[in-house]
XYZ file of N, CA and C in Angstrom:
765
model
N 133.064 263.206 164.409
C 132.335 261.977 164.104
C 132.440 261.664 162.608
N 132.587 260.405 162.266
C 132.657 259.964 160.882
C 131.225 259.718 160.384
N 130.674 260.731 159.715
C 129.279 260.658 159.301
C 129.034 259.544 158.289
N 129.981 259.352 157.379
C 129.793 258.382 156.308
C 129.558 256.976 156.870
N 130.169 256.680 158.004
C 130.012 255.345 158.595
C 128.601 255.121 159.119
N 127.885 256.198 159.408
C 126.500 256.093 159.880
C 125.495 256.010 158.738
N 125.894 256.481 157.580
C 124.931 256.738 156.506
C 124.132 255.508 156.101
N 124.793 254.389 155.825
C 124.082 253.215 155.338
C 123.069 252.706 156.366
N 123.414 252.809 157.642
C 122.468 252.391 158.684
C 121.266 253.320 158.740
N 121.490 254.616 158.556
C 120.369 255.561 158.590
C 119.461 255.351 157.373
N 120.057 255.082 156.210
C 119.241 254.769 155.024
C 118.402 253.524 155.281
N 119.017 252.499 155.890
C 118.276 251.265 156.189
C 117.104 251.539 157.138
N 117.330 252.349 158.151
C 116.257 252.676 159.101
C 115.138 253.440 158.396
N 115.498 254.404 157.550
C 114.487 255.171 156.810
C 113.698 254.263 155.871
N 114.375 253.292 155.245
C 113.674 252.358 154.357
C 112.712 251.466 155.141
N 113.123 251.035 156.320
C 112.239 250.220 157.154
C 110.999 251.014 157.564
N 111.211 252.262 157.945
C 110.068 253.118 158.299
C 109.169 253.337 157.085
N 109.777 253.507 155.927
C 109.007 253.731 154.698
C 108.112 252.539 154.384
N 108.612 251.328 154.625
C 107.802 250.130 154.374
C 106.587 250.099 155.299
N 106.787 250.443 156.568
C 105.658 250.513 157.508
C 104.633 251.548 157.045
N 105.140 252.685 156.588
C 104.264 253.757 156.116
C 103.439 253.272 154.928
N 104.057 252.589 153.998
C 103.341 252.133 152.804
C 102.321 251.052 153.130
N 102.597 250.218 154.118
C 101.605 249.216 154.533
C 100.311 249.902 154.958
N 100.455 251.022 155.673
C 99.272 251.757 156.139
C 98.669 252.587 155.008
N 99.517 253.139 154.153
C 99.056 253.955 153.018
C 98.116 253.151 152.113
N 98.384 251.867 151.986
C 97.567 250.998 151.121
C 96.298 250.517 151.812
N 96.147 250.845 153.100
C 95.000 250.370 153.872
C 93.938 251.462 153.985
N 92.855 251.153 154.640
C 91.774 252.111 154.890
C 92.054 252.806 156.225
N 93.067 253.697 156.210
C 93.511 254.314 157.459
C 92.583 255.455 157.902
N 92.644 255.753 159.197
C 91.873 256.848 159.764
C 92.778 258.061 159.980
N 92.175 259.236 159.905
C 92.902 260.485 160.140
C 92.394 261.112 161.427
N 93.308 261.417 162.339
C 92.962 262.137 163.560
C 93.667 263.491 163.526
N 93.387 264.327 164.531
C 93.960 265.675 164.532
C 94.560 265.991 165.896
N 95.749 266.605 165.844
C 96.448 266.989 167.063
C 95.873 268.300 167.598
N 96.433 268.756 168.711
C 95.911 269.967 169.351
C 96.002 271.184 168.445
N 97.026 271.219 167.564
C 97.177 272.350 166.647
C 96.388 272.156 165.354
N 95.534 271.126 165.339
C 94.652 270.815 164.211
C 95.392 270.249 162.999
N 96.660 269.892 163.166
C 97.370 269.227 162.072
C 97.003 267.743 162.085
N 96.936 267.118 160.899
C 96.503 265.728 160.825
C 97.595 264.766 161.285
N 97.172 263.604 161.772
C 98.093 262.543 162.150
C 97.410 261.211 161.868
N 98.182 260.233 161.431
C 97.656 258.902 161.154
C 98.515 257.862 161.856
N 98.061 256.610 161.789
C 98.849 255.507 162.353
C 100.215 255.412 161.688
N 100.325 255.889 160.452
C 101.598 255.823 159.735
C 102.647 256.721 160.384
N 102.243 257.916 160.843
C 103.173 258.813 161.526
C 103.770 258.120 162.751
N 102.897 257.470 163.518
C 103.334 256.845 164.767
C 104.152 255.590 164.504
N 103.765 254.805 163.504
C 104.524 253.593 163.171
C 105.921 253.955 162.677
N 106.005 254.964 161.822
C 107.297 255.423 161.324
C 108.166 255.931 162.464
N 107.574 256.706 163.355
C 108.297 257.220 164.520
C 108.897 256.088 165.340
N 108.116 255.056 165.619
C 108.603 253.950 166.448
C 109.773 253.223 165.788
N 109.663 252.962 164.493
C 110.745 252.271 163.778
C 112.026 253.106 163.803
N 111.889 254.399 163.536
C 113.067 255.271 163.466
C 113.732 255.407 164.830
N 112.940 255.662 165.862
C 113.512 255.864 167.197
C 114.207 254.595 167.677
N 113.578 253.445 167.471
C 114.211 252.187 167.880
C 115.513 251.964 167.108
N 115.476 252.223 165.804
C 116.673 252.031 164.992
C 117.806 252.948 165.378
N 117.496 254.223 165.610
C 118.533 255.187 165.976
C 119.107 254.897 167.358
N 118.266 254.454 168.283
C 118.768 254.126 169.621
C 119.704 252.931 169.571
N 119.384 251.951 168.731
C 120.274 250.801 168.579
C 121.576 251.207 167.891
N 121.497 252.182 167.007
C 122.668 252.630 166.259
C 123.590 253.490 167.110
N 122.990 254.362 167.927
C 123.787 255.338 168.685
C 123.014 255.733 169.935
N 123.086 254.894 170.952
C 122.262 255.098 172.144
C 122.615 256.376 172.896
N 123.801 256.948 172.623
C 124.236 258.136 173.353
C 123.839 259.443 172.676
N 123.226 259.376 171.477
C 122.816 260.594 170.780
C 121.312 260.786 170.982
N 120.882 261.906 171.579
C 119.447 262.123 171.820
C 118.683 262.326 170.516
N 117.355 262.145 170.608
C 116.482 262.198 169.437
C 115.379 263.223 169.683
N 115.177 264.115 168.702
C 114.054 265.048 168.708
C 113.166 264.690 167.531
N 111.939 264.267 167.817
C 110.998 263.846 166.776
C 109.702 264.613 166.910
N 109.066 264.874 165.770
C 107.772 265.565 165.804
C 106.751 264.793 166.629
N 106.815 263.464 166.599
C 105.770 262.660 167.212
C 106.138 262.172 168.610
N 106.913 262.947 169.350
C 107.247 262.608 170.731
C 107.305 263.877 171.553
N 107.021 263.734 172.834
C 107.110 264.889 173.725
C 108.546 265.394 173.727
N 108.706 266.689 173.514
C 110.037 267.273 173.435
C 110.668 267.364 174.814
N 111.965 267.088 174.889
C 112.696 267.288 176.139
C 112.667 268.772 176.481
N 112.688 269.121 177.770
C 112.688 270.542 178.140
C 113.942 271.245 177.644
N 113.828 272.557 177.443
C 114.955 273.334 176.937
C 116.166 273.241 177.861
N 115.937 273.117 179.150
C 117.056 273.001 180.092
C 117.920 271.779 179.779
N 117.300 270.754 179.175
C 118.054 269.573 178.743
C 118.555 269.736 177.315
N 117.694 270.195 176.408
C 118.059 270.285 174.997
C 119.189 271.289 174.751
N 119.295 272.305 175.575
C 120.321 273.326 175.347
C 121.721 272.750 175.475
N 121.836 271.581 176.095
C 123.135 270.928 176.242
C 123.413 269.932 175.110
N 122.461 269.792 174.188
C 122.647 268.852 173.084
C 123.524 269.492 172.001
N 124.752 269.090 171.907
C 125.620 269.577 170.831
C 125.457 268.736 169.565
N 124.923 267.528 169.754
C 124.666 266.630 168.634
C 123.349 265.900 168.926
N 122.459 265.846 167.924
C 121.202 265.116 168.135
C 120.602 264.704 166.799
N 119.776 263.654 166.863
C 118.992 263.233 165.701
C 117.721 264.065 165.637
N 117.359 264.477 164.445
C 116.159 265.287 164.224
C 115.284 264.525 163.228
N 114.053 264.204 163.635
C 113.231 263.252 162.892
C 111.851 263.816 162.600
N 111.433 263.700 161.352
C 110.029 263.895 160.993
C 109.556 262.586 160.369
N 108.796 261.781 161.124
C 108.403 260.455 160.642
C 107.620 260.499 159.331
N 106.774 261.504 159.172
C 106.149 261.786 157.876
C 106.016 263.294 157.732
N 106.699 263.854 156.753
C 106.481 265.255 156.394
C 105.509 265.269 155.221
N 104.477 266.095 155.334
C 103.457 266.108 154.293
C 102.317 265.156 154.605
N 101.861 265.155 155.864
C 100.758 264.256 156.220
C 99.506 264.573 155.404
N 99.323 265.850 155.038
C 98.187 266.183 154.171
C 98.315 265.493 152.818
N 99.539 265.467 152.277
C 99.763 264.746 151.020
C 99.503 263.256 151.205
N 99.859 262.740 152.388
C 99.602 261.330 152.692
C 98.103 261.055 152.705
N 97.351 261.897 153.435
C 95.909 261.650 153.561
C 95.170 261.880 152.247
N 95.716 262.781 151.418
C 95.104 263.036 150.102
C 95.628 262.091 149.019
N 96.567 261.234 149.407
C 97.141 260.201 148.528
C 97.783 260.802 147.269
N 98.507 261.909 147.449
C 99.236 262.487 146.314
C 100.571 261.781 146.078
N 101.051 261.074 147.080
C 102.354 260.422 146.997
C 103.512 261.300 147.414
N 103.285 262.609 147.580
C 104.395 263.539 147.835
C 104.609 263.786 149.326
N 104.781 262.711 150.060
C 105.134 262.798 151.473
C 106.484 262.108 151.666
N 107.154 262.424 152.768
C 108.515 261.940 152.960
C 108.762 261.486 154.391
N 109.756 260.620 154.542
C 110.308 260.218 155.835
C 111.662 260.912 155.955
N 111.931 261.532 157.103
C 113.092 262.425 157.227
C 113.900 262.154 158.497
N 115.205 261.929 158.316
C 116.113 261.743 159.452
C 117.349 262.612 159.219
N 117.681 263.446 160.201
C 118.871 264.294 160.100
C 119.719 264.129 161.349
N 121.021 264.301 161.175
C 121.930 264.425 162.310
C 122.389 265.876 162.370
N 122.176 266.505 163.520
C 122.526 267.912 163.715
C 123.719 268.002 164.661
N 124.702 268.809 164.290
C 125.843 269.068 165.162
C 126.070 270.567 165.260
N 126.082 271.078 166.485
C 126.337 272.495 166.737
C 125.447 273.380 165.854
N 124.185 273.016 165.754
C 123.202 273.835 165.047
C 123.127 273.626 163.558
N 123.955 272.724 163.007
C 124.016 272.515 161.562
C 123.631 271.073 161.217
N 122.740 270.857 160.244
C 122.446 269.496 159.812
C 123.585 268.959 158.944
N 124.254 267.912 159.409
C 125.468 267.426 158.745
C 125.245 266.123 157.989
N 124.137 265.472 158.245
C 123.760 264.244 157.534
C 122.244 264.239 157.415
N 121.744 263.877 156.255
C 120.298 263.822 156.076
C 119.888 262.726 155.119
N 118.796 262.043 155.459
C 118.185 261.040 154.582
C 116.712 261.381 154.439
N 116.259 261.468 153.205
C 114.855 261.750 152.888
C 114.369 260.646 151.958
N 113.323 259.932 152.349
C 112.729 258.953 151.443
C 111.319 259.408 151.075
N 110.929 259.101 149.846
C 109.567 259.350 149.366
C 108.974 257.980 149.068
N 108.371 257.327 150.061
C 107.986 255.912 149.925
C 107.064 255.615 148.748
N 106.052 256.458 148.539
C 105.093 256.189 147.457
C 105.710 256.406 146.082
N 106.700 257.293 146.002
C 107.386 257.558 144.734
C 108.544 256.595 144.506
N 108.897 255.828 145.551
C 110.011 254.878 145.506
C 111.329 255.586 145.194
N 111.503 256.767 145.813
C 112.713 257.548 145.640
C 113.324 257.857 147.003
N 114.621 258.137 147.012
C 115.291 258.527 148.252
C 116.447 259.466 147.921
N 116.740 260.341 148.862
C 117.841 261.286 148.747
C 118.642 261.233 150.039
N 119.948 261.415 149.910
C 120.748 261.548 151.125
C 121.973 262.418 150.852
N 122.476 262.998 151.921
C 123.625 263.877 151.791
C 124.430 263.897 153.070
N 125.739 264.083 152.934
C 126.650 264.133 154.068
C 127.574 265.328 153.882
N 127.721 266.116 154.915
C 128.579 267.299 154.856
C 129.983 266.924 154.390
N 130.467 267.630 153.369
C 131.811 267.405 152.871
C 131.974 266.185 151.984
N 130.898 265.403 151.816
C 130.983 264.166 151.026
C 130.167 264.228 149.747
N 129.050 264.970 149.756
C 128.189 265.061 148.583
C 126.793 264.551 148.857
N 125.969 264.523 147.802
C 124.571 264.117 147.910
C 124.242 263.140 146.783
N 123.252 262.294 147.045
C 122.885 261.247 146.098
C 121.369 261.081 146.039
N 120.904 260.521 144.924
C 119.497 260.157 144.772
C 119.414 258.699 144.347
N 118.481 257.974 144.955
C 118.145 256.623 144.522
C 116.790 256.669 143.834
N 116.727 256.305 142.564
C 115.460 256.410 141.833
C 114.611 255.160 142.026
N 113.455 255.134 141.382
C 112.499 254.057 141.605
C 112.999 252.712 141.085
N 114.045 252.702 140.255
C 114.634 251.445 139.783
C 115.719 250.941 140.726
N 116.093 251.764 141.727
C 117.161 251.399 142.643
C 118.512 251.945 142.256
N 118.584 252.632 141.122
C 119.861 253.209 140.678
C 120.215 254.416 141.542
N 121.464 254.482 141.977
C 121.944 255.583 142.817
C 122.907 256.439 142.000
N 122.693 257.751 142.031
C 123.588 258.660 141.321
C 123.849 259.893 142.178
N 125.001 260.488 141.974
C 125.344 261.721 142.686
C 124.536 262.874 142.106
N 124.098 263.780 142.954
C 123.324 264.938 142.511
C 123.991 266.219 142.980
N 123.689 267.317 142.278
C 124.201 268.622 142.693
C 123.303 269.719 142.136
N 123.363 270.873 142.768
C 122.610 272.026 142.287
C 123.202 272.484 140.958
N 122.444 273.306 140.239
C 122.909 273.800 138.940
C 122.859 275.326 138.924
N 123.583 275.916 137.989
C 123.512 277.364 137.770
C 122.215 277.633 137.003
N 121.355 278.507 137.514
C 120.060 278.702 136.858
C 120.162 279.479 135.555
N 119.180 279.260 134.709
C 119.052 280.040 133.486
C 118.352 281.359 133.816
N 118.109 282.168 132.811
C 117.463 283.462 133.042
C 116.095 283.278 133.677
N 115.355 282.272 133.205
C 114.052 281.982 133.792
C 114.246 281.067 134.990
N 114.022 281.612 136.189
C 114.247 280.854 137.412
C 113.098 279.886 137.662
N 113.434 278.693 138.125
C 112.439 277.684 138.483
C 112.212 277.752 139.990
N 111.045 278.233 140.360
C 110.722 278.466 141.763
C 109.828 277.334 142.249
N 110.305 276.619 143.256
C 109.517 275.511 143.789
C 108.650 276.047 144.927
N 107.389 275.683 144.882
C 106.429 276.190 145.860
C 105.471 275.080 146.239
N 104.866 275.211 147.382
C 103.905 274.230 147.854
C 102.502 274.635 147.438
N 101.766 273.697 146.930
C 100.364 273.962 146.572
C 99.566 274.378 147.797
N 99.989 273.883 148.976
C 99.238 274.140 150.205
C 99.624 275.447 150.896
N 100.719 276.094 150.463
C 101.228 277.247 151.214
C 101.597 278.432 150.319
N 100.868 278.642 149.247
C 101.172 279.742 148.327
C 100.420 280.988 148.798
N 100.958 281.660 149.835
C 100.282 282.815 150.423
C 100.703 284.110 149.723
N 100.126 285.232 150.174
C 100.393 286.516 149.523
C 101.861 286.919 149.620
N 102.495 286.661 150.777
C 103.910 287.013 150.940
C 104.777 286.226 149.960
N 104.441 284.957 149.783
C 105.207 284.126 148.846
C 105.009 284.612 147.415
N 103.790 284.952 147.064
C 103.524 285.465 145.716
C 104.311 286.748 145.458
N 104.383 287.630 146.458
C 105.131 288.881 146.305
C 106.626 288.597 146.114
N 107.159 287.636 146.871
C 108.562 287.253 146.729
C 108.829 286.727 145.317
N 107.928 285.889 144.845
C 108.089 285.284 143.523
C 108.100 286.352 142.429
N 107.230 287.344 142.560
C 107.167 288.401 141.544
C 108.474 289.190 141.476
N 109.157 289.351 142.624
C 110.421 290.087 142.651
C 111.550 289.335 141.955
N 111.401 288.026 141.852
C 112.432 287.224 141.181
C 112.501 287.559 139.699
N 111.361 287.955 139.146
C 111.322 288.263 137.714
C 110.879 287.065 136.903
N 111.484 286.893 135.741
C 111.081 285.809 134.841
C 111.235 284.458 135.539
N 110.151 283.674 135.561
C 110.197 282.433 136.325
C 109.138 281.450 135.836
N 109.286 280.226 136.295
C 108.249 279.224 136.175
C 108.101 278.551 137.524
N 106.882 278.108 137.847
C 106.630 277.454 139.126
C 106.791 275.951 138.987
N 107.475 275.374 139.957
C 107.623 273.925 140.053
C 106.878 273.484 141.300
N 105.857 272.679 141.146
C 105.065 272.239 142.292
C 105.681 270.990 142.924
N 105.737 270.985 144.236
C 106.230 269.814 144.965
C 105.705 269.876 146.385
N 105.499 268.722 146.978
C 105.023 268.652 148.352
C 106.146 268.323 149.314
N 105.889 268.567 150.590
C 106.752 268.177 151.705
C 108.203 268.640 151.507
N 109.133 267.888 152.078
C 110.548 268.261 151.985
C 111.140 267.974 150.612
N 110.335 267.431 149.701
C 110.797 267.217 148.324
C 111.164 268.527 147.639
N 110.667 269.659 148.160
C 110.988 270.955 147.552
C 112.489 271.230 147.616
N 113.120 270.914 148.747
C 114.570 271.055 148.860
C 115.276 270.109 147.891
N 114.754 268.889 147.801
C 115.405 267.866 146.979
C 115.341 268.214 145.496
N 114.278 268.898 145.084
C 114.188 269.340 143.685
C 115.355 270.274 143.346
N 115.703 271.154 144.275
C 116.844 272.053 144.052
C 118.145 271.256 144.087
N 118.245 270.331 145.047
C 119.468 269.548 145.204
C 119.811 268.752 143.953
N 118.792 268.271 143.234
C 119.064 267.462 142.039
C 119.047 268.290 140.756
N 118.917 269.614 140.891
C 119.001 270.484 139.731
C 117.721 270.653 138.954
N 116.583 270.293 139.551
C 115.291 270.411 138.878
C 114.534 271.679 139.263
N 115.104 272.469 140.168
C 114.534 273.759 140.568
C 115.678 274.625 141.071
N 115.404 275.920 141.242
C 116.469 276.869 141.589
C 116.314 277.525 142.952
N 115.082 277.710 143.405
C 114.886 278.446 144.659
C 113.540 278.075 145.278
N 113.516 278.047 146.604
C 112.302 277.728 147.368
C 112.160 278.726 148.509
N 111.271 279.707 148.373
C 111.012 280.618 149.493
C 109.936 280.033 150.406
N 110.212 279.985 151.705
C 109.189 279.515 152.644
C 108.874 280.649 153.614
N 107.815 281.366 153.292
C 107.390 282.517 154.093
C 106.140 282.123 154.858
N 106.292 281.114 155.662
C 105.214 280.573 156.473
C 105.814 279.666 157.522
N 104.998 279.183 158.454
C 105.534 278.418 159.582
C 106.021 277.022 159.200
N 107.186 276.668 159.725
C 107.711 275.304 159.681
C 108.438 275.054 160.995
N 108.695 273.791 161.292
C 109.479 273.431 162.469
C 110.794 272.805 162.037
N 111.715 272.701 162.968
C 113.040 272.190 162.648
C 112.983 270.816 162.000
N 112.097 269.937 162.489
C 112.037 268.579 161.935
C 111.498 268.554 160.503
N 110.765 269.598 160.101
C 110.259 269.662 158.725
C 111.386 269.853 157.714
N 112.469 270.471 158.126
C 113.491 270.935 157.190
C 114.865 270.292 157.353
N 115.182 269.751 158.527
C 116.548 269.354 158.834
C 117.180 268.381 157.850
N 116.488 267.271 157.554
C 117.077 266.237 156.689
C 117.277 266.750 155.268
N 116.254 267.397 154.717
C 116.358 267.902 153.343
C 117.343 269.062 153.253
N 117.458 269.858 154.313
C 118.479 270.911 154.380
C 119.867 270.289 154.239
N 120.103 269.188 154.954
C 121.401 268.514 154.872
C 121.671 268.018 153.450
N 120.647 267.473 152.793
C 120.802 266.992 151.416
C 121.157 268.159 150.491
N 120.416 269.250 150.610
C 120.649 270.404 149.742
C 122.041 270.991 149.979
N 122.434 271.136 151.233
C 123.757 271.701 151.529
C 124.863 270.810 150.967
N 124.698 269.493 151.094
C 125.700 268.560 150.579
C 125.763 268.578 149.056
N 124.646 268.998 148.420
C 124.586 269.093 146.957
C 125.084 270.442 146.445
N 125.539 271.306 147.352
C 126.077 272.599 146.949
C 125.134 273.767 147.125
N 123.995 273.550 147.804
C 123.028 274.617 148.025
C 123.122 275.204 149.416
N 122.136 276.015 149.770
C 122.130 276.665 151.075
C 120.695 276.967 151.494
N 120.508 277.165 152.793
C 119.217 277.568 153.347
C 119.489 278.714 154.304
N 118.905 279.886 154.013
C 119.189 281.078 154.801
C 117.899 281.760 155.232
N 117.970 282.461 156.355
C 116.867 283.292 156.797
C 116.773 284.504 155.873
N 115.734 285.289 156.022
C 115.527 286.417 155.111
C 116.602 287.495 155.258
N 117.331 287.486 156.374
C 118.426 288.457 156.523
C 119.782 287.852 156.159
N 119.750 286.683 155.485
C 120.973 286.112 154.943
C 121.793 285.270 155.899
N 121.220 284.910 157.056
C 121.940 284.072 158.010
C 121.596 282.594 157.786
N 122.544 281.681 158.014
C 122.233 280.255 157.859
C 121.095 279.835 158.799
N 120.191 279.007 158.293
C 119.125 278.470 159.139
C 119.749 277.525 160.156
N 119.472 277.754 161.439
C 120.108 277.005 162.518
C 119.103 276.099 163.231
N 119.654 275.090 163.920
C 118.849 274.076 164.587
C 119.280 273.938 166.041
N 118.390 273.333 166.841
C 118.678 273.201 168.261
C 118.359 274.450 169.043
N 117.350 275.200 168.563
C 116.937 276.443 169.234
C 115.938 276.130 170.347
N 115.748 277.079 171.241
C 114.737 276.899 172.290
C 113.354 276.749 171.680
N 113.041 277.589 170.681
C 111.787 277.506 169.949
C 112.041 276.697 168.679
N 111.358 275.565 168.530
C 111.619 274.695 167.379
C 111.015 275.248 166.089
N 110.233 276.332 166.179
C 109.732 276.964 164.963
C 110.874 277.616 164.197
N 110.900 277.408 162.877
C 111.889 278.072 162.040
C 111.446 279.491 161.708
N 112.389 280.410 161.544
C 112.035 281.694 160.923
C 111.764 281.469 159.436
N 111.208 282.470 158.760
C 111.055 282.370 157.310
C 112.441 282.176 156.690
N 112.488 281.449 155.576
C 113.787 281.151 154.974
C 113.675 281.029 153.459
N 114.843 281.010 152.823
C 114.937 280.771 151.385
C 115.964 279.674 151.156
N 115.565 278.616 150.470
C 116.482 277.544 150.070
C 116.830 277.741 148.605
N 118.096 277.577 148.276
C 118.522 277.854 146.902
C 119.891 277.259 146.646
N 120.304 277.309 145.364
C 121.717 277.148 145.053
C 122.398 278.458 145.437
N 123.711 278.530 145.269
C 124.444 279.679 145.803
C 124.382 280.917 144.937
N 123.614 280.874 143.838
C 123.470 282.060 142.989
C 122.659 283.151 143.674
N 121.754 282.774 144.589
C 120.856 283.764 145.198
C 121.599 284.536 146.274
N 121.574 285.855 146.187
C 122.293 286.757 147.091
C 123.770 286.445 147.008
């Protein structure tokens, strides 16, 4: 498949979803809670509807896995060699707390690997995208687009961590890195910080799902980085259990 030919349409769909999200972000929205006690708002559902409709119009033959829809049974999903992976809003807590650090995420997965990813940060007016074998780019709040890539770290490593998920295991991992500084970021922006050279490593020693990571993983990989499990294997997608194992995202200097 020619991924580059899909890219501009996927960016357009993500931007349309982002506009819907911001309309609700500026309003007096209500917060509800799902069965797992994670928050959900009208923005999650509005973004989901825009993305699913857009992707179906773009490629009706490619199935879609989204956080905000009932998942197809494994007996069906196991036959998906290619699928769209969607998180309509990653960082709903950041959304409800109005930090601005939430994202809209669309990835194309082929044979377990995210090969195209678009991540928008609507409140920050920023966007990132990446395509396997083509590279990665950032669009800043002025609309300027530039190519991005990971960098070789200095002696003091910049470790990106989530304010909401700094647990004891993560602290222990960070201490083993040695000389470091912490870079705070929310949602899938943690991957993007590494992709644009503003951070060096992101350990995630806590629960995430495939849709939380797929799009930003694609951006980071296209920028020259990697995402691996703790035993050094590439993080894979399209599993029976959509929960990810613990992982480390980084440029290629790590291990």
